Short mmCIF file of C-alpha atoms in Angstrom, two decimals:
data_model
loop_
_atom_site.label_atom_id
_atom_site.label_comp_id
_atom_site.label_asym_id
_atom_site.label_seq_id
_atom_site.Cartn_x
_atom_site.Cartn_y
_atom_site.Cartn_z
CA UNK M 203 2.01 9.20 5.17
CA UNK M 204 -1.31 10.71 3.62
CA UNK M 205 -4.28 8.93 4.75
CA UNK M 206 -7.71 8.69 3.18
CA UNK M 207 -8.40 10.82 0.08
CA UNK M 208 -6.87 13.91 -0.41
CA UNK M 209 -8.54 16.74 -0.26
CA UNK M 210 -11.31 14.88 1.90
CA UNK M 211 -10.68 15.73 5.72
CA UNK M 212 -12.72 13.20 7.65
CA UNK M 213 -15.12 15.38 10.15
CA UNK M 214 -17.44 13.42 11.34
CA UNK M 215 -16.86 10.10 14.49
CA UNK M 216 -18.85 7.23 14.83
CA UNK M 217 -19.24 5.32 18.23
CA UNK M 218 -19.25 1.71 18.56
CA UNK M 219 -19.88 0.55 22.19
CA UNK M 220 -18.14 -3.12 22.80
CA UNK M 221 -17.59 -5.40 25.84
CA UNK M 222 -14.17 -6.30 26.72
CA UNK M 223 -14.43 -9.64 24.89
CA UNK M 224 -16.24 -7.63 21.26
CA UNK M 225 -12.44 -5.56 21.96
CA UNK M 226 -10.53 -7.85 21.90
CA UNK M 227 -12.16 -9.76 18.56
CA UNK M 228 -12.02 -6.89 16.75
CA UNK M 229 -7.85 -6.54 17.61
CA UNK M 230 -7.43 -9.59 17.23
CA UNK M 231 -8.76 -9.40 13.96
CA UNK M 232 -7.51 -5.94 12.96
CA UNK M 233 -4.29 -7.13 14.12
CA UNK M 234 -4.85 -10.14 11.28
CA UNK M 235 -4.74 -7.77 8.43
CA UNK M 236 -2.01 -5.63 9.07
CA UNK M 237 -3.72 -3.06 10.09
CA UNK M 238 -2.09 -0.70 13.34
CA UNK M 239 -5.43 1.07 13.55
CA UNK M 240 -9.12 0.27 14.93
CA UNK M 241 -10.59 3.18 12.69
CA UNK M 242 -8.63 2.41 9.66
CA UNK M 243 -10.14 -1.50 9.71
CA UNK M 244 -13.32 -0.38 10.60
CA UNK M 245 -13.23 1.76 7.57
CA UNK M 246 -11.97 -0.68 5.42
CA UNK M 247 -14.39 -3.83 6.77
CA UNK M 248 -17.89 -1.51 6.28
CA UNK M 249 -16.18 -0.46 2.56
CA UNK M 250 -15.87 -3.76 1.90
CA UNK M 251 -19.01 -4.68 2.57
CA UNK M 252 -20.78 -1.81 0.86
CA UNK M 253 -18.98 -2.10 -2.27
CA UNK M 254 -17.77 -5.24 -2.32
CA UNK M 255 -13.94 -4.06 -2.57
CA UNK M 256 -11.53 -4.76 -0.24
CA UNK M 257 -9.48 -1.43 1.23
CA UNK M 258 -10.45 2.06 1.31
CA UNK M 259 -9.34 5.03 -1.41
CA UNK M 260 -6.29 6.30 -0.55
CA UNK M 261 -4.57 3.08 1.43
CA UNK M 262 -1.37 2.38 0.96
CA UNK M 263 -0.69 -1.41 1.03
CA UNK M 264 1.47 -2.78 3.53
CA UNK M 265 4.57 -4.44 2.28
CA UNK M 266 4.43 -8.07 2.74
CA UNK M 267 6.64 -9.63 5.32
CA UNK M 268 8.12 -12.08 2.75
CA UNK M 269 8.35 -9.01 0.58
CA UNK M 270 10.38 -7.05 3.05
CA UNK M 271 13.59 -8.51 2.08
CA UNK M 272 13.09 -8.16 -1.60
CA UNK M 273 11.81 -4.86 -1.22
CA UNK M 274 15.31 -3.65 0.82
CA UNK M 275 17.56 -5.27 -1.86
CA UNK M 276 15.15 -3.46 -4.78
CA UNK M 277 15.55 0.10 -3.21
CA UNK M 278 19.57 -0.51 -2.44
CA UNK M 279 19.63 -1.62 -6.32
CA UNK M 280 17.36 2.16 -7.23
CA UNK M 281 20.28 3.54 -5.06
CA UNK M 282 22.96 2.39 -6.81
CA UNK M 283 21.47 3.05 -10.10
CA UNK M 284 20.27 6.29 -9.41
CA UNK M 285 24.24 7.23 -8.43
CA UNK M 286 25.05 5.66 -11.78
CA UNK M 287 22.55 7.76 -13.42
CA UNK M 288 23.93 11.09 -11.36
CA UNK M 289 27.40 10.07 -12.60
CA UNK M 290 26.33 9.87 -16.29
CA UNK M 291 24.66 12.79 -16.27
CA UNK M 292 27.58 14.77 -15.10
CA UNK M 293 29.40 13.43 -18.42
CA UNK M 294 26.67 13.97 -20.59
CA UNK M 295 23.67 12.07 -22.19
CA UNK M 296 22.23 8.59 -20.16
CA UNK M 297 22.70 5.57 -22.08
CA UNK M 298 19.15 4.21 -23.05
CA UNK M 299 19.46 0.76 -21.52
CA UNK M 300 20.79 2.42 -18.33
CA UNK M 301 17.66 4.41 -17.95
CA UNK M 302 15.31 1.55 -18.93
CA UNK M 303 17.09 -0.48 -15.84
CA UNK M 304 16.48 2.45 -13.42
CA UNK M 305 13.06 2.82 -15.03
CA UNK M 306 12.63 -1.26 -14.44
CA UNK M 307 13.88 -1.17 -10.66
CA UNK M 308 11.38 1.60 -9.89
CA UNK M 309 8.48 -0.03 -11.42
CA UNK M 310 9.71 -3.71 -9.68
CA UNK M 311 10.00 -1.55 -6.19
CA UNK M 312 6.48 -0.26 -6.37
CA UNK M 313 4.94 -3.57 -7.24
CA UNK M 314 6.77 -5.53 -4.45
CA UNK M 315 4.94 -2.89 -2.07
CA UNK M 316 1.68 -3.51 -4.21
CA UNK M 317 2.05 0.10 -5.91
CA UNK M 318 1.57 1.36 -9.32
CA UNK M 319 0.33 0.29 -12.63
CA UNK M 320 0.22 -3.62 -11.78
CA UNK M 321 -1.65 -3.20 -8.80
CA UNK M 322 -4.51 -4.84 -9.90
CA UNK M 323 -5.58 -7.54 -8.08
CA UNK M 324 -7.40 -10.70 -8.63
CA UNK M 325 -10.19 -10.05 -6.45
CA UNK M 326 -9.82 -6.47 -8.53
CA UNK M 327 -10.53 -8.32 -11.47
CA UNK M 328 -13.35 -10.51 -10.37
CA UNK M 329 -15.03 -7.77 -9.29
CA UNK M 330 -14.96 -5.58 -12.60
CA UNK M 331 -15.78 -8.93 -14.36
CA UNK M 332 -18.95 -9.11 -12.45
CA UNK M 333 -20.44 -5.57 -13.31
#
């Protein structure tokens, strides 16, 4: 998985010195958003509060749990299409509305993981409303 922005290697540490109780706050809340890393939420929680945007460039959203499901029946169903689509190319052209489903499943797979063009979010949008 490619962290951060690409292209931009991170050089430079920053130390935080915390009592055992400050530690186990700031897991405890790490641990709220999904988060498997300190530095990561760190990252993300001074972002937000400089600009006012939650996340960092270049973080890849974590798949809901409720989404998890979904998201496992979604890439069996890209499977299974992209087989289809294999098969029909081996006879020739792809059938429009085939393609348009595998092109559907794709874009529905991306969005259940909070990927691609409908990533927006609300907060996204109250944000660029208020500039």
């Amino acid at each position: 998985m490619v962290r951060g922005v690409p292209g931009q290697r991170r050089e430079h540490c920053v130390s935080v010195r915390l009592n055992e109780e400050e530690l186990k706050q700031w897991h405890a809340a790490r641990a709220k958003t999904g988060r498997r890393e300190l530095g990561a939420w760190v990252r993300a929680v001074v972002t937000e509060a400089m600009t006012g945007r939650r996340g960092v460039p270049g973080d890849v959203p974590v798949v809901p749990p409720v989404n998890h499901e979904a998201y496992g029946q979604l890439v069996q169903a890209a499977n299974n299409l992209n087989q289809l689509t294999r098969y029909m190319h081996q006879g020739g052209e792809l059938h429009a509305a085939i393609q348009a489903a595998v092109e559907e499943v794709g874009r529905a797979a991306l969005a259940v993981r909070g990927l691609g063009p409908d990533r927006e979010t609300e907060d996204d949008q109250e944000h660029e409303a208020a500039l």
